[in-house]
Short mmCIF file of C-alpha atoms in Angstrom, two decimals:
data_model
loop_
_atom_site.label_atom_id
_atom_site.label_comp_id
_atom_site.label_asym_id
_atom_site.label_seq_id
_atom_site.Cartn_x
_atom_site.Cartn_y
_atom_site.Cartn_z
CA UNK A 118 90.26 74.04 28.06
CA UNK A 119 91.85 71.71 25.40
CA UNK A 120 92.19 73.53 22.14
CA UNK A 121 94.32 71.68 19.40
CA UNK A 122 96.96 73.04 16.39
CA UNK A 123 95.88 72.22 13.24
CA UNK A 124 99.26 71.48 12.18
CA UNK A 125 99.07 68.66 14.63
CA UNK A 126 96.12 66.50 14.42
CA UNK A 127 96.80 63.13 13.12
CA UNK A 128 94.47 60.73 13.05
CA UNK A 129 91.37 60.47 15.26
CA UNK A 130 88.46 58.39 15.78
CA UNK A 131 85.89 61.48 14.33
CA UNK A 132 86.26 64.76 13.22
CA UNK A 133 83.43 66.68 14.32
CA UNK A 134 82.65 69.85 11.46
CA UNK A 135 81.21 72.44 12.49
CA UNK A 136 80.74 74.23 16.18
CA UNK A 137 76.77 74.91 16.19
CA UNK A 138 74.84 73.01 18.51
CA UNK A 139 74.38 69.39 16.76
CA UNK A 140 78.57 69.66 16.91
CA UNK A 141 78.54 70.90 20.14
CA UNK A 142 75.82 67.86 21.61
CA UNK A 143 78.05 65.33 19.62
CA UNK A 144 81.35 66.58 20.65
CA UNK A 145 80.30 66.09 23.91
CA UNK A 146 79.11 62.58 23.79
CA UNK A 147 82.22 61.56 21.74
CA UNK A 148 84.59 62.54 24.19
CA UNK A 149 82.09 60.83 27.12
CA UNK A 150 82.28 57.32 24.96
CA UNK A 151 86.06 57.70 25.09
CA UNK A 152 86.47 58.57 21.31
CA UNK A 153 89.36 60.71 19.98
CA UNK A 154 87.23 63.29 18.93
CA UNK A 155 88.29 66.87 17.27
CA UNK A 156 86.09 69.65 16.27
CA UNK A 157 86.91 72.20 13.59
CA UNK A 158 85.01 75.78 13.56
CA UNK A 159 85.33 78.26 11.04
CA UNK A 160 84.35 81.24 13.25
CA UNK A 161 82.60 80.72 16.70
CA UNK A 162 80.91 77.95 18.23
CA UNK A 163 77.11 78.34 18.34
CA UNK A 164 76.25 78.72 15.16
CA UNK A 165 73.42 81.23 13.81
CA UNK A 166 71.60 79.83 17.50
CA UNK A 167 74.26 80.99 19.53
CA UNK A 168 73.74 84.66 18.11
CA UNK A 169 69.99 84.45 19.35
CA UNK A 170 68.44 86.90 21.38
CA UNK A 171 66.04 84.53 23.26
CA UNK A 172 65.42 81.06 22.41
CA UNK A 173 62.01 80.85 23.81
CA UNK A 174 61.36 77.11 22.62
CA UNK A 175 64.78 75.07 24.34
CA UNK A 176 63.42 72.30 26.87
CA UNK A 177 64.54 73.03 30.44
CA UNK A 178 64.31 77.17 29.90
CA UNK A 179 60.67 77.98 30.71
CA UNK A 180 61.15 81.50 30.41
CA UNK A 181 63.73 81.16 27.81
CA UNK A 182 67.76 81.87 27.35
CA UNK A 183 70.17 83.66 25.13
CA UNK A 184 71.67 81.95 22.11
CA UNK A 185 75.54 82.87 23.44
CA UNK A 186 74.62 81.64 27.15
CA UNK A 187 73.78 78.23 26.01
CA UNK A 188 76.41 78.14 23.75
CA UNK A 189 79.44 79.05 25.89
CA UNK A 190 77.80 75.92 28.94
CA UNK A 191 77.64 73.76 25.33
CA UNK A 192 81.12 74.20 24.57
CA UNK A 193 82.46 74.06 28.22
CA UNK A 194 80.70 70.56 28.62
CA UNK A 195 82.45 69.38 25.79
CA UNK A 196 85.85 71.09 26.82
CA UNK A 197 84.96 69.34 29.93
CA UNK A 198 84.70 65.35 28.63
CA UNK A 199 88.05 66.29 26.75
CA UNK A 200 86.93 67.63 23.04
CA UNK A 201 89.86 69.33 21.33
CA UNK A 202 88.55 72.39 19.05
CA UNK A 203 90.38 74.07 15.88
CA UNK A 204 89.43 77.77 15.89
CA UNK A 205 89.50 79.40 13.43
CA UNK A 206 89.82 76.07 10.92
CA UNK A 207 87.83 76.34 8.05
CA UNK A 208 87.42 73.01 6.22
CA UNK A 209 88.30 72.95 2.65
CA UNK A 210 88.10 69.78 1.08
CA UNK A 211 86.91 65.69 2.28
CA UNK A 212 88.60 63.50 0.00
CA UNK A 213 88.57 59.36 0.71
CA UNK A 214 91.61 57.27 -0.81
CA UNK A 215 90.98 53.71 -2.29
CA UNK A 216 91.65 51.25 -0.25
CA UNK A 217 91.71 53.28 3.41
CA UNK A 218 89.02 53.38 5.74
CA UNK A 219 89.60 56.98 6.16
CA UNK A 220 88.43 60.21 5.61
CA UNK A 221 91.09 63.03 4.62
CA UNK A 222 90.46 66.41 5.45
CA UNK A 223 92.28 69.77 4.58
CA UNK A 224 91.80 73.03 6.66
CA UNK A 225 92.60 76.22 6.58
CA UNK A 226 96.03 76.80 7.59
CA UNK A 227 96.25 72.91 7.96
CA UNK A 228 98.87 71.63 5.36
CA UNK A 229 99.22 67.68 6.08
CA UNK A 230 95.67 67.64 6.93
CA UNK A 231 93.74 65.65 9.18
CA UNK A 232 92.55 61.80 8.98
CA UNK A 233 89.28 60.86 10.73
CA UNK A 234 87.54 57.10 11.16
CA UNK A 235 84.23 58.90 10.92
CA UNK A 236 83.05 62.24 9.99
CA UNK A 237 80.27 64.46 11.64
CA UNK A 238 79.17 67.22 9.35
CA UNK A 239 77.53 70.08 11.29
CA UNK A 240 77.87 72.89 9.65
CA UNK A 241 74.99 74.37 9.32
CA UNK A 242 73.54 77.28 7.04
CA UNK A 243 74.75 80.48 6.22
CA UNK A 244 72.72 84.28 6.26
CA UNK A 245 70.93 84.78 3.13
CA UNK A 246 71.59 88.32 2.11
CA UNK A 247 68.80 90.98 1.04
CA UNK A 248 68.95 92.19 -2.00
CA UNK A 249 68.47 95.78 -1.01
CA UNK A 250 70.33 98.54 -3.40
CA UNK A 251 72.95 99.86 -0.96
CA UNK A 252 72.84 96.86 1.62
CA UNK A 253 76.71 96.21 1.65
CA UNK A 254 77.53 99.54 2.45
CA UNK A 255 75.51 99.32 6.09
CA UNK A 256 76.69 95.87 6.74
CA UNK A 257 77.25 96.03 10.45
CA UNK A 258 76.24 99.84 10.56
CA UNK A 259 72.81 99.48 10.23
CA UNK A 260 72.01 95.77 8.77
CA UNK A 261 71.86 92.82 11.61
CA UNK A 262 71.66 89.36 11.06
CA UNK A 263 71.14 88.85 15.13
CA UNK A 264 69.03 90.37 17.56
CA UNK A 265 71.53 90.61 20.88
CA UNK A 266 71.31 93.20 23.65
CA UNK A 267 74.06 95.29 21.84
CA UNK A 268 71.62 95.44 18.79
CA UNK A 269 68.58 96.44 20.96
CA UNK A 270 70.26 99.33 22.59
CA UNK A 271 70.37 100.93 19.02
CA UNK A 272 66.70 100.89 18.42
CA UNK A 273 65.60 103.04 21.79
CA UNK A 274 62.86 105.55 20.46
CA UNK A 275 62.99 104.28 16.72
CA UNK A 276 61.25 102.71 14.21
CA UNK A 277 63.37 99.23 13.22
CA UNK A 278 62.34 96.68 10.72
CA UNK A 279 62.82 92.93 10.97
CA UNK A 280 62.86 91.05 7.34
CA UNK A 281 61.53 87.47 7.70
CA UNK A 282 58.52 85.35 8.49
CA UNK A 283 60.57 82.51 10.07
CA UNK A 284 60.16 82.21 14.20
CA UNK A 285 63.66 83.90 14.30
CA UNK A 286 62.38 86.95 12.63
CA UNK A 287 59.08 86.47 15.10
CA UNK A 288 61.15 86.36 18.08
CA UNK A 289 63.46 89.33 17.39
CA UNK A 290 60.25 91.24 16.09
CA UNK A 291 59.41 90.43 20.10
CA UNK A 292 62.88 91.46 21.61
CA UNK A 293 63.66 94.17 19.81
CA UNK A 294 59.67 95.75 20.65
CA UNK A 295 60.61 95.70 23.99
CA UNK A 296 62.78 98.82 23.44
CA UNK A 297 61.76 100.37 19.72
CA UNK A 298 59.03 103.08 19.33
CA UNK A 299 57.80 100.76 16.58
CA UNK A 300 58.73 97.54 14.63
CA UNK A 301 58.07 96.62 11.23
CA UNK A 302 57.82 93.28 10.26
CA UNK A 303 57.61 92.60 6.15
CA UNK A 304 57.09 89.46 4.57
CA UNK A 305 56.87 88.53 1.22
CA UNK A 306 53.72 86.37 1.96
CA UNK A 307 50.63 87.27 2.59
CA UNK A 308 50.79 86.08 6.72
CA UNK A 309 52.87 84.36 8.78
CA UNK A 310 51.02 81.22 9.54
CA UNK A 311 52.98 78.86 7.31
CA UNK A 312 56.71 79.97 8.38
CA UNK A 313 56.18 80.58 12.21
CA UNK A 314 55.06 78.66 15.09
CA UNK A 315 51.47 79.51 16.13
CA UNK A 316 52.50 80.57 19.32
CA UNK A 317 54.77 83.08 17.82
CA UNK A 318 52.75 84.34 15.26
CA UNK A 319 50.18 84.78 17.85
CA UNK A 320 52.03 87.12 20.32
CA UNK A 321 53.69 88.89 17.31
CA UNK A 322 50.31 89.78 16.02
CA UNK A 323 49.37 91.09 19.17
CA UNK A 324 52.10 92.89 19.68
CA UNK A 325 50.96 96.89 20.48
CA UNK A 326 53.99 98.20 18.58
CA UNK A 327 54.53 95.68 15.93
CA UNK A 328 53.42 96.10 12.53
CA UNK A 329 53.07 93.22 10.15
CA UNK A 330 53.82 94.41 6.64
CA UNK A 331 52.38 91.57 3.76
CA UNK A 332 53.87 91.33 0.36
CA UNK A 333 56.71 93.93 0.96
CA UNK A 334 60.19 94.11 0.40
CA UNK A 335 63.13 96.35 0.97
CA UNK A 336 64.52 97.89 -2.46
CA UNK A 337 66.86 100.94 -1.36
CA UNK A 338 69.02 101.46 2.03
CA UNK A 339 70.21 104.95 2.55
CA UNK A 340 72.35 106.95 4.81
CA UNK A 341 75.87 108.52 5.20
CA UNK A 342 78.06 106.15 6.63
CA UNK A 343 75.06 104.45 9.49
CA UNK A 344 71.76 103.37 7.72
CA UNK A 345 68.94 106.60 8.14
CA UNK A 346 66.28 105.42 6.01
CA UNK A 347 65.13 102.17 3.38
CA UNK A 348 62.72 101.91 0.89
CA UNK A 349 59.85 99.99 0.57
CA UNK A 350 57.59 98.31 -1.84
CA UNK A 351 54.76 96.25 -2.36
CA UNK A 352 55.10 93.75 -4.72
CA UNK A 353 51.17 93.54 -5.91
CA UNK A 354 50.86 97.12 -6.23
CA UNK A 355 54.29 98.32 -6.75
CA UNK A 356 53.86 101.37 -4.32
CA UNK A 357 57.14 102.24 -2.58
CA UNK A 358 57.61 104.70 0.76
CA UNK A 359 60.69 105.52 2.71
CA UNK A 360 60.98 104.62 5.90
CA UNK A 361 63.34 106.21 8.15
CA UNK A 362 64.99 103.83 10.54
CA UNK A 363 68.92 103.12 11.90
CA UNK A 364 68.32 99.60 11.89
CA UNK A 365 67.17 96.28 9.39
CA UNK A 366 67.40 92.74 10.97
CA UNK A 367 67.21 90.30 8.25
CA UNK A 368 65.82 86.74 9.01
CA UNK A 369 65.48 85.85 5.75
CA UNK A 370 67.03 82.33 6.25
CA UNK A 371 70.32 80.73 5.46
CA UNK A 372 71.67 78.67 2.62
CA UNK A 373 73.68 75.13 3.55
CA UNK A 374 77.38 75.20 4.12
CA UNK A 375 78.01 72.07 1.87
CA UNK A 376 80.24 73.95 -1.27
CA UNK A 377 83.40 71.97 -0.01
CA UNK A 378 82.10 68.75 -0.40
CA UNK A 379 83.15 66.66 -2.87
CA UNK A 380 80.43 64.78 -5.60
CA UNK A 381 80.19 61.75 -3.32
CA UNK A 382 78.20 63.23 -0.75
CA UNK A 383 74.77 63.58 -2.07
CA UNK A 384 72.51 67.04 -1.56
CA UNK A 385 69.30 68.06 -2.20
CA UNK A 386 68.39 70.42 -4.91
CA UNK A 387 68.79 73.42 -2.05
CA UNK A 388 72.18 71.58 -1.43
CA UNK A 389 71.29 70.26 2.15
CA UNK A 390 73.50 66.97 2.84
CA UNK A 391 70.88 63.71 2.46
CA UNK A 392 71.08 61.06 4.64
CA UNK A 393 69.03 57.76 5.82
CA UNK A 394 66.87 56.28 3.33
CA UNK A 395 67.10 58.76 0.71
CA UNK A 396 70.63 57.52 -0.23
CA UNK A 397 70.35 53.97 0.30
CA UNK A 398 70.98 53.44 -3.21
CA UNK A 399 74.12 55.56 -3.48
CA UNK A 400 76.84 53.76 -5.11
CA UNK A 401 79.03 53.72 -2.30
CA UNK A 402 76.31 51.54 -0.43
CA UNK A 403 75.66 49.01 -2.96
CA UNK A 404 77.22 45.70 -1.72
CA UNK A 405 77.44 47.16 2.04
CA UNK A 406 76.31 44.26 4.43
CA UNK A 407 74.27 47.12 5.90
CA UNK A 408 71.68 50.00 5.18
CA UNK A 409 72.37 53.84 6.13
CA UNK A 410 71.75 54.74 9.21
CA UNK A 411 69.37 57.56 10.06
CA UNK A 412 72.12 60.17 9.89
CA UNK A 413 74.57 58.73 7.63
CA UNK A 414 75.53 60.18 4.04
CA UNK A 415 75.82 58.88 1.18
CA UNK A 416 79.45 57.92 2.25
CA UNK A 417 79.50 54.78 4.71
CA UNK A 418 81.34 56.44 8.09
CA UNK A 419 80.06 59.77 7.06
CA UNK A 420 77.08 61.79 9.14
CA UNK A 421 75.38 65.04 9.26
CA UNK A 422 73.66 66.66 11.71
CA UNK A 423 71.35 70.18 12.39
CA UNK A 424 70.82 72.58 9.98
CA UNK A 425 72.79 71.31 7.09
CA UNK A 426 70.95 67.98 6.82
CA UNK A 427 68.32 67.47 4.29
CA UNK A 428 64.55 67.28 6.09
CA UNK A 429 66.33 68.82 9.46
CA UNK A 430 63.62 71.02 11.37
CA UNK A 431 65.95 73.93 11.81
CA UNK A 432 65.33 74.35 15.66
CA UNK A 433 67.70 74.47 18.31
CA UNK A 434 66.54 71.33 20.45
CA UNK A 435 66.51 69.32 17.06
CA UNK A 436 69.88 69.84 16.28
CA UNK A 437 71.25 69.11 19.77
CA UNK A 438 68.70 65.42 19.36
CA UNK A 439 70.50 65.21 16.04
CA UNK A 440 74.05 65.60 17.53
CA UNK A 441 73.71 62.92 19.83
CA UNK A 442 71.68 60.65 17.19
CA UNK A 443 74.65 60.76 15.15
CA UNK A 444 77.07 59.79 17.84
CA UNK A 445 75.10 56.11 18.44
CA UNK A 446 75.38 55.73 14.40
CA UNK A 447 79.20 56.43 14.77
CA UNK A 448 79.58 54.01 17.44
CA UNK A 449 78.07 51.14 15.30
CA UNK A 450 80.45 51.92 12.57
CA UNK A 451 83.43 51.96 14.92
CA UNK A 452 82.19 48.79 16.13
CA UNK A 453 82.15 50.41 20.06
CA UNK A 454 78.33 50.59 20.26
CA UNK A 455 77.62 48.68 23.78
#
């Protein structure tokens, strides 16, 4: 397994940002084409995905798989076709000087930087955070952002709550009932039918030992130095009750990992990277002898890919499509698309 010094990395045909699975699917068909390809990752590959206690919707896993299982066979089959990864390597800044064709990148712990041909950004979305009095003094001890085996054996014989309406909240609502006396799932809406796959919402509502708790959210967290007990309230009537429980999964969502870009690569209001049509007017692209591609930025020779993209679906099988979408857009700019 190839894994590269960020003190070292020159210049290569893409830099790949971003370990989640549309990095991951592109890596992999980068390094198949025969493109110098090197991937930087913050933390771990597999994103918020490769956390996952079951993904239930994946084509090819009829009965589903963990997030971390097809994450580490992702990143061997990339370490396989030759990818090079930078881990940890946090990227800092993407600057473009006149006149080169291009992109400069600076890393964490990286102090000449890195020059690519064409950029992949895949970084995906970071954990929103509940604002719950008390929350940062149970993160980790009480507060989960994944639903894993490790988490479930915590919840034996309790009462858990999962925040979220999304179909990751829905499927650890599913997990973690396998093992919990009961699990409470609050929303802020009034049902889940517009956040969660009808499938989902379907076996969650059916679910003996689930209980779906409309307009509530978590005000107070409590305990010594493990979470005992949080506070609920309604918003429409404003009642609040204490619930005791040693565990709160929040699925609230993620905001995009896009604060290190520079101006010229467009986001939405949310700040999710836009690509394709929506930037065909960019100022970088007026004059170009061609039109974005599907994936492509803003910046001509620049790409995004899974969660962090504008319009994205946010599933696991879309940003793997996405990964390799991106890699037939990089080949035309290369000029090696066959």
């Amino acid at each position: 397994m190839s894994r590269a010094s960020v003190e070292d990395l020159g210049v290569h045909d893409v830099a790949v940002v971003g370990a989640g699975y549309a990095g991951l699917s592109a890596a992999r068909a980068l390094e198949q084409a025969g493109l110098k390809t090197i991937v930087l990752e913050s933390y771990a590959p597999g994103g918020q995905a490769g956390s996952s206690s079951l993904i239930e919707n994946f084509f090819g896993f009829p009965t589903g798989v963990r997030g971390g299982e097809l994450t580490y066979h992702a990143q061997l089959q990339a370490y396989r076709f030759g990818a090079k990864f930078a881990t940890p390597a946090q990227a800092l800044s993407l600057s473009f000087a006149q006149g080169e064709s291009c992109a400069h990148l600076q890393a964490e712990g990286c102090t000449a930087g890195l020059r690519a041909k064409c950029v992949l950004i895949a970084t995906g979305a970071a954990y929103r955070r509940l604002q719950a009095e008390g929350r940062e003094d149970f993160e980790g001890a009480g507060v989960y952002y994944a639903a894993t085996g490790r988490e479930r054996l915590l919840c034996g014989g309790a009462t858990v709550i999962v925040a979220g309406g999304g179909n990751s909240a829905g499927q650890a609502a599913m997990f973690l009932s396998e093992r919990a006396e009961k699990v409470l799932l609050i929303i802020r809406g009034d049902g889940l039918a517009k956040s969660m796959s009808s499938y989902l919402s379907r076996r969650v509502e059916a679910g003996k030992n689930i209980e779906i708790l409309t307009h509530t959210e978590i005000r107070r967290m409590l305990g010594n130095r493990a979470l005992e007990a949080v506070e609920l309230e309604n918003i429409r009537t404003h009642e609040r009750r204490t619930i005791q429980t040693p565990a709160v999964f929040s699925m609230i969502g993620a905001l995009p990992c896009t604060d290190w870009l520079p101006a010229e690569i467009e986001c939405d209001e949310k700040g999710f990277i836009k690509t394709g049509h929506s930037v065909a007017d960019s100022p970088a692209w007026k004059g170009a002898n061609r039109s974005p591609g599907p994936l492509e930025t803003s910046r001509p020779g620049i790409f995004a890919a899974g969660d962090v993209r504008s319009g994205s679906v946010k599933r696991c099988a879309a940003a793997v499509g996405e990964g390799g979408m991106a890699v037939a857009g990089i080949h035309e700019v290369l000029g090696t698309y066959t």
